[in-house]
Tab-separated table of C-alpha atoms and ligand atoms in Angstrom:
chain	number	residue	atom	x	y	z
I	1	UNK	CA	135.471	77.051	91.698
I	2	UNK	CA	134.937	78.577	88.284
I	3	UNK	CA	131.045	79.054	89.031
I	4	UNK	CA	132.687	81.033	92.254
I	5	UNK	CA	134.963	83.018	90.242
I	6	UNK	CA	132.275	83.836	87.729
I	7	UNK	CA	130.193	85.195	90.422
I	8	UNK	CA	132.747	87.155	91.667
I	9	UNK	CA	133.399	88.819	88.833
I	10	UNK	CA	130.423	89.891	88.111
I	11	UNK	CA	129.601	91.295	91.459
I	12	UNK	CA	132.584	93.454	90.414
I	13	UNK	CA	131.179	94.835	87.323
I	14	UNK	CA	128.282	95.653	88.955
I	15	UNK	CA	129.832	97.506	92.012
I	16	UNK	CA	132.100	99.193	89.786
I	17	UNK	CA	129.219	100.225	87.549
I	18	UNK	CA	127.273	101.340	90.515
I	19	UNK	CA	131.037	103.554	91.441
I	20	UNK	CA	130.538	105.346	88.255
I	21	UNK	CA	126.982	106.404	88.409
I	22	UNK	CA	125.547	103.490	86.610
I	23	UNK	CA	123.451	101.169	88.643
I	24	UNK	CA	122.446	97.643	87.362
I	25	UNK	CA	123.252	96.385	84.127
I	26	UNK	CA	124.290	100.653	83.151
I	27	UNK	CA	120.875	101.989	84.840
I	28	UNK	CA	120.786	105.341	85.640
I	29	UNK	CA	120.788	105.873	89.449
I	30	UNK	CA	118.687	107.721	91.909
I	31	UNK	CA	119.426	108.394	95.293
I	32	UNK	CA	117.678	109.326	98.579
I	33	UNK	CA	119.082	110.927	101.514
I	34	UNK	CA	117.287	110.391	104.719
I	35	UNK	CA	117.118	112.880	107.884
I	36	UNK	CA	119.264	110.232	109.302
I	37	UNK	CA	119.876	106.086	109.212
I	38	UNK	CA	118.003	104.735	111.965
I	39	UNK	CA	114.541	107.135	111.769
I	40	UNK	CA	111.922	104.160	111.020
I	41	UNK	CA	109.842	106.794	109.359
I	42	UNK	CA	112.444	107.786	106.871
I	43	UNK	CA	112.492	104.015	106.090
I	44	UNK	CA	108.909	103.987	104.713
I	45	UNK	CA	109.936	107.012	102.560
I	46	UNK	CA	113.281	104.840	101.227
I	47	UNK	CA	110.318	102.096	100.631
I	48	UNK	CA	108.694	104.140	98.902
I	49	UNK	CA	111.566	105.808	96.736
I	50	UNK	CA	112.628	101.819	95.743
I	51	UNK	CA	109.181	100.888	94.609
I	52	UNK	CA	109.150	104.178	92.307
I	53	UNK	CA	112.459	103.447	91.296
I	54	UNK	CA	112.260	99.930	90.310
I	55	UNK	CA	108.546	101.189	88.169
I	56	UNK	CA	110.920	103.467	86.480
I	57	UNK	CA	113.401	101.327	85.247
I	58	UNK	CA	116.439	102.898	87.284
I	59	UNK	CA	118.582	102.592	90.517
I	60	UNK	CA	117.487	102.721	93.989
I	61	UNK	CA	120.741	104.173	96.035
I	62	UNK	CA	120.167	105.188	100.069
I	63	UNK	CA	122.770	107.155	101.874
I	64	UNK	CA	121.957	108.873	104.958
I	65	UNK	CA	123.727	110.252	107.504
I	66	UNK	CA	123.890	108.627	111.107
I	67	UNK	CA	122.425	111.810	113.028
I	68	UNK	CA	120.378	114.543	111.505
I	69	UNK	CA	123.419	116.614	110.517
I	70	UNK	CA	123.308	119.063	107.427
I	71	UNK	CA	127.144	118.615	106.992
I	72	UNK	CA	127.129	114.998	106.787
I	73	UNK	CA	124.229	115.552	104.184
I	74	UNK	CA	126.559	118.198	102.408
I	75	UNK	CA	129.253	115.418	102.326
I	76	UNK	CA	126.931	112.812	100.964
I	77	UNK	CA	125.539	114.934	98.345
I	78	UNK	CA	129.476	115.595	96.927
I	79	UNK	CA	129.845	111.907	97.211
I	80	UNK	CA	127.321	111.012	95.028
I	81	UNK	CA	127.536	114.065	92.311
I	82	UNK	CA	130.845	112.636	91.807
I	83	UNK	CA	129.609	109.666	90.968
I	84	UNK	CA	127.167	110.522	88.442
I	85	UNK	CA	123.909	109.526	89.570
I	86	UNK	CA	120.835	111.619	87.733
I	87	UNK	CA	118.747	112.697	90.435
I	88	UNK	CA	118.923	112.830	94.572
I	89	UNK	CA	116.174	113.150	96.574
I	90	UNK	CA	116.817	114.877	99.918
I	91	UNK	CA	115.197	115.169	103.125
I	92	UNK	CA	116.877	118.404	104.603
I	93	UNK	CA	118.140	118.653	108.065
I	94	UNK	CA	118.597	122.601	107.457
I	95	UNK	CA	116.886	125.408	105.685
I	96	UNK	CA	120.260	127.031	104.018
I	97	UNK	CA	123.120	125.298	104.630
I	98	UNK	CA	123.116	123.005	101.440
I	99	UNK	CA	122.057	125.110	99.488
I	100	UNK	CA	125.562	125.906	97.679
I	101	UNK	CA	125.942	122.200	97.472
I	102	UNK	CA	122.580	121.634	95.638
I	103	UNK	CA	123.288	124.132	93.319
I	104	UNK	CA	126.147	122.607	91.944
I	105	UNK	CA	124.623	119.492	92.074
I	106	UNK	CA	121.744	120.922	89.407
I	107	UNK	CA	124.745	122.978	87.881
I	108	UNK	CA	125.685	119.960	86.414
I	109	UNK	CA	121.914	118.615	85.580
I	110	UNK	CA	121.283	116.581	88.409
I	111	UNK	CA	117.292	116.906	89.339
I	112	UNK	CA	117.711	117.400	93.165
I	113	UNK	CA	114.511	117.223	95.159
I	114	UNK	CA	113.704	117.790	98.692
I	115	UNK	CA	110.924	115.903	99.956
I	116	UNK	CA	109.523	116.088	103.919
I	117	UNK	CA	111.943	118.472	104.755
I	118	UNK	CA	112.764	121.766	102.656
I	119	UNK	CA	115.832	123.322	101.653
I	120	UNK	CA	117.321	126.261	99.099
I	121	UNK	CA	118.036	125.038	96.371
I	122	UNK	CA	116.191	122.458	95.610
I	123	UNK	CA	114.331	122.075	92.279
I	124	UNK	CA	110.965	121.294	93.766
I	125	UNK	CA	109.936	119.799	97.112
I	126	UNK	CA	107.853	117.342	97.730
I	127	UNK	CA	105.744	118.385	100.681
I	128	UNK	CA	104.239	115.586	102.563
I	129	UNK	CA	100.637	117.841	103.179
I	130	UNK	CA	100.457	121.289	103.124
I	131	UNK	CA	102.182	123.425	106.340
I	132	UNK	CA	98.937	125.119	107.409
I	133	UNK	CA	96.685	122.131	107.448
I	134	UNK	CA	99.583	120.006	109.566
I	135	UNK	CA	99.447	123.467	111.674
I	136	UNK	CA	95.978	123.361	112.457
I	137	UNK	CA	95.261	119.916	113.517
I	138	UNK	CA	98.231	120.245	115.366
I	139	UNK	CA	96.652	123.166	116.990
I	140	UNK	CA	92.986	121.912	117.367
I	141	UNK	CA	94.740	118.656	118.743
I	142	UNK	CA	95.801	121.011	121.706
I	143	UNK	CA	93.102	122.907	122.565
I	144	UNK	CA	90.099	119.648	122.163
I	145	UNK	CA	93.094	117.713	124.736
I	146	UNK	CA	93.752	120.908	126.979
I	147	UNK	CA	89.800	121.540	127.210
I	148	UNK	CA	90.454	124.930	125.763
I	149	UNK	CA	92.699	126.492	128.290
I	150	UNK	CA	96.066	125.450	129.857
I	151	UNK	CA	99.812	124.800	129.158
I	152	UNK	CA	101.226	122.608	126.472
I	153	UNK	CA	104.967	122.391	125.369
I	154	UNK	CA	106.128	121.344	122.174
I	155	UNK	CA	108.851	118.334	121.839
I	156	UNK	CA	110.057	118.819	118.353
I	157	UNK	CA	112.791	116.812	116.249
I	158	UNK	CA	115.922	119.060	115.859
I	159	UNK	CA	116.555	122.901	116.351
I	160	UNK	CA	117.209	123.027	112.120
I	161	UNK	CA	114.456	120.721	110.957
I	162	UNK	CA	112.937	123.108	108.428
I	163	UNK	CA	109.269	120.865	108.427
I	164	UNK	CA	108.999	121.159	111.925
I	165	UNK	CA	110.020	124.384	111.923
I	166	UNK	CA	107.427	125.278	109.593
I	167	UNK	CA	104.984	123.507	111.236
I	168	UNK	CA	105.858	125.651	114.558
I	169	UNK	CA	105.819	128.535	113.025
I	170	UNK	CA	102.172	128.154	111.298
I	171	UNK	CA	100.752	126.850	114.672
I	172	UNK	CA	102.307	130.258	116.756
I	173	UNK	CA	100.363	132.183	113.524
I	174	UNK	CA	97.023	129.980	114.271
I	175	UNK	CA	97.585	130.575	117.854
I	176	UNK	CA	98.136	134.644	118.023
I	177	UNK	CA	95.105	134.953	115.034
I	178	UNK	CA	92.446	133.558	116.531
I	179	UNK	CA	90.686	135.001	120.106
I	180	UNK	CA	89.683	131.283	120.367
I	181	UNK	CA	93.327	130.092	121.402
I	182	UNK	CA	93.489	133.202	123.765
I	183	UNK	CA	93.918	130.761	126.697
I	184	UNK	CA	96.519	128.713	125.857
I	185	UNK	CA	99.766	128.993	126.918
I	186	UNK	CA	103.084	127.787	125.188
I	187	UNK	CA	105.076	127.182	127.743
I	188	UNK	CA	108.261	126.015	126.023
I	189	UNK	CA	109.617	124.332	122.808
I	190	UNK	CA	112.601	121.352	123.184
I	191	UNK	CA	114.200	119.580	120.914
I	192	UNK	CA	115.010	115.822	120.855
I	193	UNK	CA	116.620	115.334	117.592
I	194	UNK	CA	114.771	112.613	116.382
I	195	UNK	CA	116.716	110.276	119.162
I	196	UNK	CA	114.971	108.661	121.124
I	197	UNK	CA	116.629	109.164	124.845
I	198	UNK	CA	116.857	112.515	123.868
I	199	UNK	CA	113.224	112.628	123.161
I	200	UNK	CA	112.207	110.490	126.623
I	201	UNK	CA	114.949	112.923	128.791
I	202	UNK	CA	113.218	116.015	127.245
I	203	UNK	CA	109.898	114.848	127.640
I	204	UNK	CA	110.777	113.835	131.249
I	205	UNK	CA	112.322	117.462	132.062
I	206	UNK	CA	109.351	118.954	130.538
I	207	UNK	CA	106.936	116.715	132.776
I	208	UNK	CA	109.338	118.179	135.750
I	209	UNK	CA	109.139	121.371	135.234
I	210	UNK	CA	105.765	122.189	134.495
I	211	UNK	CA	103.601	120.326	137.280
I	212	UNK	CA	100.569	121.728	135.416
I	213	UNK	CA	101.571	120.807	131.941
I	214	UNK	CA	98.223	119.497	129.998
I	215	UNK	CA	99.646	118.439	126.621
I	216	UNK	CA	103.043	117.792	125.194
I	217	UNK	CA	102.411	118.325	121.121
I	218	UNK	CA	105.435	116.378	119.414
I	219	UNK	CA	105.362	117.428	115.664
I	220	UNK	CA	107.811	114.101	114.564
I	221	UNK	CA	107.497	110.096	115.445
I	222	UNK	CA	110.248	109.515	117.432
I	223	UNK	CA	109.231	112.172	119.685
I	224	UNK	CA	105.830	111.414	120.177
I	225	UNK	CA	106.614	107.496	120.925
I	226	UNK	CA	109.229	108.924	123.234
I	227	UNK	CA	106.696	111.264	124.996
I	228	UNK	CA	103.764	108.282	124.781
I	229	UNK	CA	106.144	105.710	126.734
I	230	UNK	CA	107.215	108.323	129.281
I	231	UNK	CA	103.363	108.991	129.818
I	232	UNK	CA	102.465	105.528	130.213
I	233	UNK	CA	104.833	105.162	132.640
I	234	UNK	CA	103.824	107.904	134.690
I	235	UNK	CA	100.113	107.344	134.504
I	236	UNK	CA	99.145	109.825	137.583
I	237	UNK	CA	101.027	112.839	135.560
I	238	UNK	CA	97.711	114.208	133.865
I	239	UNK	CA	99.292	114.997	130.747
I	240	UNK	CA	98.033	114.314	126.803
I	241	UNK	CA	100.315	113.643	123.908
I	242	UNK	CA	99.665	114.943	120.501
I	243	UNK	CA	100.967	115.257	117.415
I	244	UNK	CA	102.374	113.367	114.168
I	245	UNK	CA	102.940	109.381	114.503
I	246	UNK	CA	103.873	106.066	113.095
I	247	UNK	CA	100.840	104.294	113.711
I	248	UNK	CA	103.044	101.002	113.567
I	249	UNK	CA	104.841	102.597	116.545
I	250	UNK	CA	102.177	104.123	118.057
I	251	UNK	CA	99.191	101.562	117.913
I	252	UNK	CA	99.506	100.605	121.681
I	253	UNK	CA	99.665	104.285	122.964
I	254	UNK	CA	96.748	105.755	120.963
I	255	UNK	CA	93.115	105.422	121.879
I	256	UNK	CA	90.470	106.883	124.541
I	257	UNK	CA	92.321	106.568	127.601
I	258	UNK	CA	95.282	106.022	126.678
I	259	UNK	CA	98.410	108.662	126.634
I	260	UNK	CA	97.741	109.847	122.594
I	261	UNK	CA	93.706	110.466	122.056
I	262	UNK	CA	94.576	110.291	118.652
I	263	UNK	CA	97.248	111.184	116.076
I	264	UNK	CA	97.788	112.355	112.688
I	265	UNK	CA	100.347	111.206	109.640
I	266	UNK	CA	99.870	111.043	105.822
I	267	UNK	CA	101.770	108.101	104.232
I	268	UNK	CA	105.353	107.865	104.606
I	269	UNK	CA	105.789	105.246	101.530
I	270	UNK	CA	103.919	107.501	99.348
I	271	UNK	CA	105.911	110.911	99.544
I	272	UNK	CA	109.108	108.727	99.013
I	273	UNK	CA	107.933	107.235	96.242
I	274	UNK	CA	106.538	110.702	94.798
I	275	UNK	CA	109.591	111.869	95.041
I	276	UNK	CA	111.041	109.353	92.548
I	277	UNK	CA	108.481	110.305	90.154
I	278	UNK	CA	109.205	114.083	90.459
I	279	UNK	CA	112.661	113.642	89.536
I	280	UNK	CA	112.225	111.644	86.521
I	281	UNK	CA	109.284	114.348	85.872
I	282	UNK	CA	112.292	117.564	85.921
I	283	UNK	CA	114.529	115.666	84.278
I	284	UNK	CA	111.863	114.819	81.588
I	285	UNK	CA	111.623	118.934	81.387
I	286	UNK	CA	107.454	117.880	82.493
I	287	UNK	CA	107.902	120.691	85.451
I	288	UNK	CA	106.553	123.830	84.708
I	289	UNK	CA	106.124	127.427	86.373
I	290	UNK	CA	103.962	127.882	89.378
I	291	UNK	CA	100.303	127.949	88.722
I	292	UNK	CA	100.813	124.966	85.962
I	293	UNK	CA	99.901	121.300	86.327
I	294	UNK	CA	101.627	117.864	84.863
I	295	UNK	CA	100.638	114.022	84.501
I	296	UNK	CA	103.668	112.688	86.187
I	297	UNK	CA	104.661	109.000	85.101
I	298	UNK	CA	102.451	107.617	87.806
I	299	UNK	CA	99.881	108.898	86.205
I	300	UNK	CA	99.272	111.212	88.976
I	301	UNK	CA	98.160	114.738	87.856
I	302	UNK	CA	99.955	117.636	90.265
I	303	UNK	CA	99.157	121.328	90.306
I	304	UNK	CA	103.110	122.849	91.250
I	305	UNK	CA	102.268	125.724	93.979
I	306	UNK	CA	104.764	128.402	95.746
I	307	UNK	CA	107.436	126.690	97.652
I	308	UNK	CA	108.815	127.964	100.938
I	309	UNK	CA	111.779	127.951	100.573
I	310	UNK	CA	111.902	125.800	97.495
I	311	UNK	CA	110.401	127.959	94.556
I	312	UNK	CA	108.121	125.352	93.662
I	313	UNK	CA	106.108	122.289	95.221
I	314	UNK	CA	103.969	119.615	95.207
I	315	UNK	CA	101.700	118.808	97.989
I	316	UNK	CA	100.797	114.404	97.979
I	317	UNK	CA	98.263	114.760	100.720
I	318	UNK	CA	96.322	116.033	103.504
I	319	UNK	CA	96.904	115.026	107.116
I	320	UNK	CA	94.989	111.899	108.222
I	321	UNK	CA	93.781	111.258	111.695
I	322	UNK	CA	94.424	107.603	113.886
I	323	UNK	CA	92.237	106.676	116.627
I	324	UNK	CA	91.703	104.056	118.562
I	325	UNK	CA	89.524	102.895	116.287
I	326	UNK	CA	91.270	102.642	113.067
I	327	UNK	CA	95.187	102.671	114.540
I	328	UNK	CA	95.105	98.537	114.192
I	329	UNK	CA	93.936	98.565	110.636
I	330	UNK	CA	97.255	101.551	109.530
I	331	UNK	CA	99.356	99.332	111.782
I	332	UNK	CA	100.666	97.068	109.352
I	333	UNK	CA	100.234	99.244	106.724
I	334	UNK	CA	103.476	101.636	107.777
T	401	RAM	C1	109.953	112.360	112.039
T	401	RAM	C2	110.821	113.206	111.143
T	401	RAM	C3	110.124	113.573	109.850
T	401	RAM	C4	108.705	114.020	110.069
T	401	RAM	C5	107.937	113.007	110.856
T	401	RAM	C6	106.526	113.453	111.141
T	401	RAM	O1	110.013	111.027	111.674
T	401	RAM	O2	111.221	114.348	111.826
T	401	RAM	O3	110.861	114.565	109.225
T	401	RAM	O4	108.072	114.272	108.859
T	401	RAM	O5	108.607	112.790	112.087
């Protein structure tokens, strides 16, 4: 009984510590804030953030909302600035809206840093690979799967997702700048809020609508398992999938033959656990102007470029592609 009440009491000290910003035994806390809860790509990132965390010596903390809503985000972010953690790591589900949010978040010398998705405000963001080079494969991924002429559609995560939005807008730049893309044609852009039975009914009104649709190019990894399933089980509809995937979700859909050629991702585990390191890097005051580098405490060297619309960022990768020949060796990996 005493052994119980012992225990108990000391899960109470540390939940109360964790209520007032400290985190085990007093540690400082950092927090990430996912798109949303259930995205299994977001969970690599949290992965990430804990193993960075943990190096660090501080407190691992996850709150994300259930859907990708900036307001819930907003909400969270209040949450935890009153509780005094020292940094928050955010993966934006909107370009502006939190921006007012952030600031008084940093008013009060809490590093806040986006990573994956972008938003005003934040300090620096940690950009998974740079918005061009996602744009281009994305682009090339299209016209090598259309044969150079046709009609593809893009299934995207939501309407406010500022990555995908970037990504969009780079590939409608590639598109209109190049003769070579002349005979493509963009039929539409739908959005399946990283859910999947939004993803499969959008990809399944797309496949109705558009009896000569060549390529569906899904720019997040719910949508492109959605769109990948939904091919599979309508082999006689003619259509490729492209775009960004889990290759843990993925590794039965890509492949010659199969409904995804091939794919590309960076890793998931290492732009959350960046993103630890770049917090403890601003609040070390490590981050300098644009056109400077630092040795963050990874021992990671990073050259800080223009952010858009952060005003600085990091880039942790380029794109890498899966085929069917190396999807069963990234499968386990994340
Ligand atoms: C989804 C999310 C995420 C994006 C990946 C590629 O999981 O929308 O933001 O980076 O896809």
């Amino acid at each position: 009984m005493k052994k119980l009440i012992a225990t108990l009491l000391a899960l109470v000290m540390v939940l109360s510590l964790v209520a007032c910003g400290g985190g085990k035994s007093g540690e400082p806390v950092y927090a990430i804030i996912c798109k949303d809860a259930s995205n299994p790509y977001m969970s690599r990132m949290v992965q990430g953030f804990k193993d960075a965390c943990a190096d660090i010596g501080v407190t691992a903390l996850e709150k994300s909302p259930e859907t990708t809503s900036a307001e819930d985000q907003i909400a969270i972010i209040n949450d935890l600035v009153a509780q005094g953690v020292k940094g928050i790591a955010i993966a934006a589900n909107d370009a502006a809206a939190l921006k007012a949010t952030i600031k008084a978040a940093t008013d009060r010398g809490i590093a806040v840093v986006t990573l994956d998705s972008d938003t005003e405000g934040s300090q620096m963001f940690v950009n998974q690979a740079g918005v061009k080079e996602v744009a281009q494969v994305l682009v090339d991924s299209v016209y090598d799967m259309t044969g150079g002429e046709g009609e593809f559609a893009v299934l995207s995560a939501s309407s406010t997702a500022t990555n995908q939005n970037a990504w969009i807008a780079a590939m409608d730049t590639i598109i209109k700048g190049d003769s070579k893309y002349a005979k493509l044609t963009w039929v539409e852009t739908v959005y399946g809020d990283d859910e999947s039975q939004k993803s499969t009914d959008e990809m399944q009104n797309l496949m109705t609508k558009y009896p000569n649709l060549e390529v569906v190019c899904c720019p997040t990894t719910v949508g492109v398992l959605a769109a990948a399933q939904v091919v599979t089980n309508n082999p006689d509809c003619g259509i490729k999938i492209a775009g960004l995937g889990l290759p843990s979700e993925m590794k039965d859909y890509v492949g010659e033959g199969k409904a995804c050629p091939y794919m590309y991702l960076w890793n998931p585990i290492d732009v959350g656990n960046c993103s630890a390191y770049m917090i403890k890097a601003i609040l070390d005051g490590k981050v300098g102007e644009v056109g400077t580098s630092f040795t963050a405490d990874n021992e990671k060297t990073y050259d800080i470029s223009a952010g858009d619309p952060a005003e600085k960022q990091i880039i942790v990768g380029p794109p890498f592609q899966f085929t069917g020949e190396n999807i069963d060796d990234w499968a386990n990996v994340y």
